[in-house]
CSV table of C-alpha atoms in Angstrom, one decimal:
chain,number,residue,atom,x,y,z
A,19,ILE,CA,-6.8,84.0,-20.7
A,20,SER,CA,-8.2,84.7,-24.2
A,21,GLN,CA,-8.7,82.6,-27.2
A,22,GLN,CA,-7.0,83.9,-30.4
A,23,LEU,CA,-7.3,82.7,-34.1
A,24,LEU,CA,-4.4,83.1,-36.3
A,25,GLU,CA,-4.8,83.6,-40.1
A,26,THR,CA,-2.1,83.6,-42.7
A,27,ARG,CA,-2.2,83.2,-46.5
A,28,ASP,CA,1.5,82.7,-46.9
A,29,PHE,CA,2.8,81.4,-43.6
A,30,GLN,CA,5.2,84.5,-43.5
A,31,SER,CA,2.8,87.0,-41.8
A,32,PHE,CA,0.2,86.1,-39.6
A,33,ALA,CA,-3.0,88.2,-38.3
A,34,SER,CA,-4.2,87.4,-34.8
A,35,THR,CA,-7.9,88.2,-34.0
A,36,PRO,CA,-9.6,87.5,-30.5
A,37,MET,CA,-12.2,85.0,-30.3
A,38,VAL,CA,-15.1,86.1,-28.0
A,39,GLY,CA,-18.3,84.9,-26.3
A,40,ARG,CA,-19.0,82.7,-23.4
A,41,ALA,CA,-18.2,79.4,-25.1
A,42,ALA,CA,-14.7,81.0,-26.0
A,43,ALA,CA,-14.0,82.0,-22.3
A,44,ASN,CA,-11.2,80.3,-20.6
A,45,LYS,CA,-8.7,77.8,-22.3
A,46,GLY,CA,-9.6,74.8,-24.5
A,47,LEU,CA,-11.4,75.9,-27.6
A,48,ALA,CA,-10.7,73.6,-30.2
A,49,LEU,CA,-12.0,74.0,-33.6
A,50,PHE,CA,-13.4,71.0,-35.9
A,51,PRO,CA,-11.5,70.9,-38.9
A,52,ARG,CA,-14.5,71.6,-41.1
A,53,ARG,CA,-18.1,72.9,-40.7
A,54,ILE,CA,-20.8,70.9,-39.6
A,55,GLY,CA,-24.2,71.6,-40.8
A,56,GLY,CA,-23.0,74.6,-42.4
A,57,ARG,CA,-21.7,76.1,-39.3
A,58,PHE,CA,-18.2,76.4,-37.5
A,59,ALA,CA,-18.2,74.0,-34.5
A,60,ALA,CA,-15.7,73.8,-31.6
A,61,LEU,CA,-15.2,71.9,-28.4
A,62,SER,CA,-15.3,74.3,-25.5
A,63,ARG,CA,-14.3,74.2,-22.0
A,64,ALA,CA,-16.1,77.5,-20.8
A,65,ASP,CA,-17.3,76.2,-17.7
A,66,ARG,CA,-13.4,74.8,-16.8
A,67,GLU,CA,-14.9,71.5,-15.6
A,68,SER,CA,-16.4,69.8,-18.8
A,69,ASN,CA,-16.4,69.4,-22.4
A,70,ALA,CA,-19.1,71.2,-24.5
A,71,ILE,CA,-19.8,71.9,-28.1
A,72,ALA,CA,-20.1,75.1,-29.5
A,73,PHE,CA,-21.7,76.3,-33.2
A,74,SER,CA,-21.1,79.7,-34.8
A,75,GLU,CA,-21.9,81.3,-38.0
A,76,HIS,CA,-18.5,83.1,-37.6
A,77,PRO,CA,-15.2,82.0,-36.2
A,78,PHE,CA,-14.6,84.9,-34.1
A,79,VAL,CA,-17.9,84.7,-32.1
A,80,TRP,CA,-18.8,81.8,-29.8
A,81,THR,CA,-21.8,82.6,-27.6
A,82,THR,CA,-23.2,79.4,-26.2
A,83,ALA,CA,-22.2,75.9,-25.9
A,84,VAL,CA,-24.2,72.7,-25.5
A,85,PRO,CA,-22.9,70.2,-22.7
A,86,CYS,CA,-21.2,67.1,-24.1
A,87,GLN,CA,-19.2,65.3,-21.7
A,88,SER,CA,-19.3,65.7,-17.8
A,89,PRO,CA,-16.7,63.9,-15.4
A,90,VAL,CA,-17.7,60.3,-14.7
A,91,GLU,CA,-14.8,58.3,-13.8
A,92,ALA,CA,-12.5,59.1,-10.8
A,93,TRP,CA,-9.6,60.0,-12.9
A,94,GLU,CA,-11.4,62.9,-14.4
A,95,VAL,CA,-13.6,63.9,-11.4
A,96,LEU,CA,-12.1,67.4,-10.6
A,97,GLN,CA,-12.0,68.6,-14.5
A,98,LEU,CA,-12.3,67.8,-18.3
A,99,GLY,CA,-10.9,69.5,-21.1
A,100,ASN,CA,-9.9,68.6,-24.7
A,101,CYS,CA,-6.3,67.6,-26.1
A,102,GLY,CA,-6.7,69.5,-29.3
A,103,PRO,CA,-8.9,69.6,-32.2
A,104,PRO,CA,-11.1,66.5,-33.1
A,105,ILE,CA,-9.9,64.0,-35.6
A,106,GLU,CA,-12.2,62.8,-38.2
A,107,THR,CA,-12.7,59.1,-38.8
A,108,ASP,CA,-15.0,57.0,-40.7
A,109,ALA,CA,-16.2,55.9,-37.2
A,110,GLY,CA,-16.9,59.4,-35.9
A,111,TRP,CA,-14.8,62.3,-34.5
A,112,LEU,CA,-12.0,61.0,-32.3
A,113,VAL,CA,-11.5,63.6,-29.4
A,114,LEU,CA,-8.5,63.1,-27.0
A,115,THR,CA,-9.5,64.6,-23.7
A,116,HIS,CA,-7.6,65.2,-20.5
A,117,GLY,CA,-9.0,64.4,-17.0
A,118,VAL,CA,-7.9,65.7,-13.7
A,119,GLY,CA,-8.4,63.3,-10.7
A,120,PRO,CA,-7.1,62.9,-7.2
A,121,MET,CA,-3.7,64.6,-6.4
A,122,ARG,CA,-4.3,66.8,-9.3
A,123,THR,CA,-3.1,64.0,-11.7
A,124,TYR,CA,-3.7,64.9,-15.4
A,125,ARG,CA,-4.4,61.7,-17.4
A,126,ILE,CA,-5.2,61.6,-21.2
A,127,GLY,CA,-8.6,60.0,-22.4
A,128,ALA,CA,-10.7,59.7,-25.5
A,129,MET,CA,-14.2,59.7,-26.9
A,130,LEU,CA,-16.0,59.3,-30.1
A,131,LEU,CA,-18.5,61.8,-31.3
A,132,ASP,CA,-21.2,61.4,-34.1
A,133,LEU,CA,-20.0,63.0,-37.3
A,134,ASP,CA,-23.2,65.0,-37.9
A,135,ASP,CA,-24.2,65.4,-34.5
A,136,PRO,CA,-21.2,66.0,-32.5
A,137,THR,CA,-23.2,66.8,-29.1
A,138,LYS,CA,-23.7,62.8,-29.3
A,139,ILE,CA,-21.2,60.7,-27.6
A,140,LEU,CA,-20.7,57.3,-29.4
A,141,GLY,CA,-18.2,55.8,-27.3
A,142,ARG,CA,-15.5,56.9,-24.4
A,143,LEU,CA,-12.6,55.3,-22.7
A,144,ARG,CA,-13.5,54.0,-19.3
A,145,GLU,CA,-9.9,53.8,-18.3
A,146,PRO,CA,-7.1,56.5,-19.1
A,147,LEU,CA,-5.5,55.9,-22.6
A,148,LEU,CA,-2.2,57.7,-21.1
A,149,SER,CA,-1.3,58.1,-17.3
A,150,PRO,CA,2.1,59.3,-15.8
A,151,ALA,CA,4.6,56.7,-15.6
A,152,ALA,CA,6.9,56.5,-12.5
A,153,ASP,CA,9.5,58.4,-14.4
A,154,GLU,CA,7.0,61.1,-15.5
A,155,GLN,CA,5.5,62.0,-12.2
A,156,ASN,CA,8.2,64.7,-11.2
A,157,GLY,CA,8.6,68.0,-13.1
A,158,TYR,CA,7.8,71.7,-12.9
A,159,VAL,CA,4.2,70.5,-12.6
A,160,PRO,CA,4.1,66.9,-11.2
A,161,ASN,CA,1.7,64.0,-12.1
A,162,VAL,CA,0.8,65.5,-15.4
A,163,VAL,CA,0.8,64.1,-19.0
A,164,TYR,CA,-0.8,66.4,-21.2
A,165,SER,CA,-1.4,67.0,-25.0
A,166,CYS,CA,-2.6,69.8,-27.1
A,167,GLY,CA,-3.3,67.5,-30.4
A,168,ALA,CA,-2.4,64.5,-32.2
A,169,LEU,CA,-2.6,63.1,-35.9
A,170,VAL,CA,-3.0,59.9,-37.7
A,171,HIS,CA,-0.5,58.6,-39.9
A,172,ALA,CA,-0.8,55.1,-41.7
A,173,GLU,CA,-3.6,54.1,-39.6
A,174,THR,CA,-1.6,54.9,-36.5
A,175,LEU,CA,-2.4,57.8,-33.9
A,176,VAL,CA,0.7,59.7,-33.0
A,177,LEU,CA,0.3,61.6,-29.9
A,178,PRO,CA,3.0,64.0,-28.7
A,179,TYR,CA,2.4,64.8,-24.9
A,180,GLY,CA,3.9,67.3,-22.4
A,181,ILE,CA,5.4,65.4,-19.2
A,182,GLY,CA,5.2,67.6,-16.0
A,183,ASP,CA,5.7,70.7,-18.1
A,184,ALA,CA,9.2,69.7,-18.2
A,185,ALA,CA,9.6,67.2,-20.9
A,186,ILE,CA,8.0,65.9,-24.1
A,187,GLY,CA,7.2,62.5,-25.0
A,188,PHE,CA,5.4,60.4,-27.9
A,189,VAL,CA,3.1,57.5,-28.0
A,190,THR,CA,1.6,55.7,-30.9
A,191,VAL,CA,-1.7,53.6,-30.7
A,192,PRO,CA,-3.2,51.7,-33.7
A,193,LEU,CA,-6.2,53.6,-34.7
A,194,THR,CA,-8.5,50.5,-35.3
A,195,GLU,CA,-7.6,49.4,-31.8
A,196,LEU,CA,-8.3,52.6,-30.1
A,197,LEU,CA,-11.8,53.0,-32.3
A,198,GLY,CA,-12.5,49.3,-31.4
A,199,ALA,CA,-12.2,50.2,-27.6
A,200,LEU,CA,-14.3,53.3,-28.0
A,201,SER,CA,-17.1,51.5,-29.9
A,202,SER,CA,-17.3,48.7,-27.5
A,203,SER,CA,-17.6,51.5,-24.4
A,204,PRO,CA,-20.9,53.1,-25.5
A,205,CYS,CA,-22.2,55.9,-23.2
């Protein structure tokens, strides 16, 4: 497993460069869409169990990460990770997470990070945002819903997600409703 950064100027040809350092180990490095405090920032899951924040002067070298989110709820007790890059909102950085709980069930959660210091959690969902429905529990990898990113359109979070590594679904959530739930669930 290795992280790669793709670069292009024309979307016709691409250069792939390895991202190195302890914070870039394993899967789950997700870049923030802009620099924070003049440095590149990324979510890291180098320990394979929790979410951390890494900063770097260079986008290819990620040496250290600061712990940010550890498993707390039963549905995320085995492992945490991110579901793609953070989304900047007026309230903070919206981060979709995945949690692995009993029976290796993957669920999607969310947390809100401070815009200027993303190591500070402003709020997090205590219950999953999305869990495998009864008709989504079978597949190549059972009991899994997972996403690699979402977007906001017309004040609505649009979340594509994988189902059991066998199908794809979409769910939408009003952004103000989600941010309200996060704001009312401080850490």
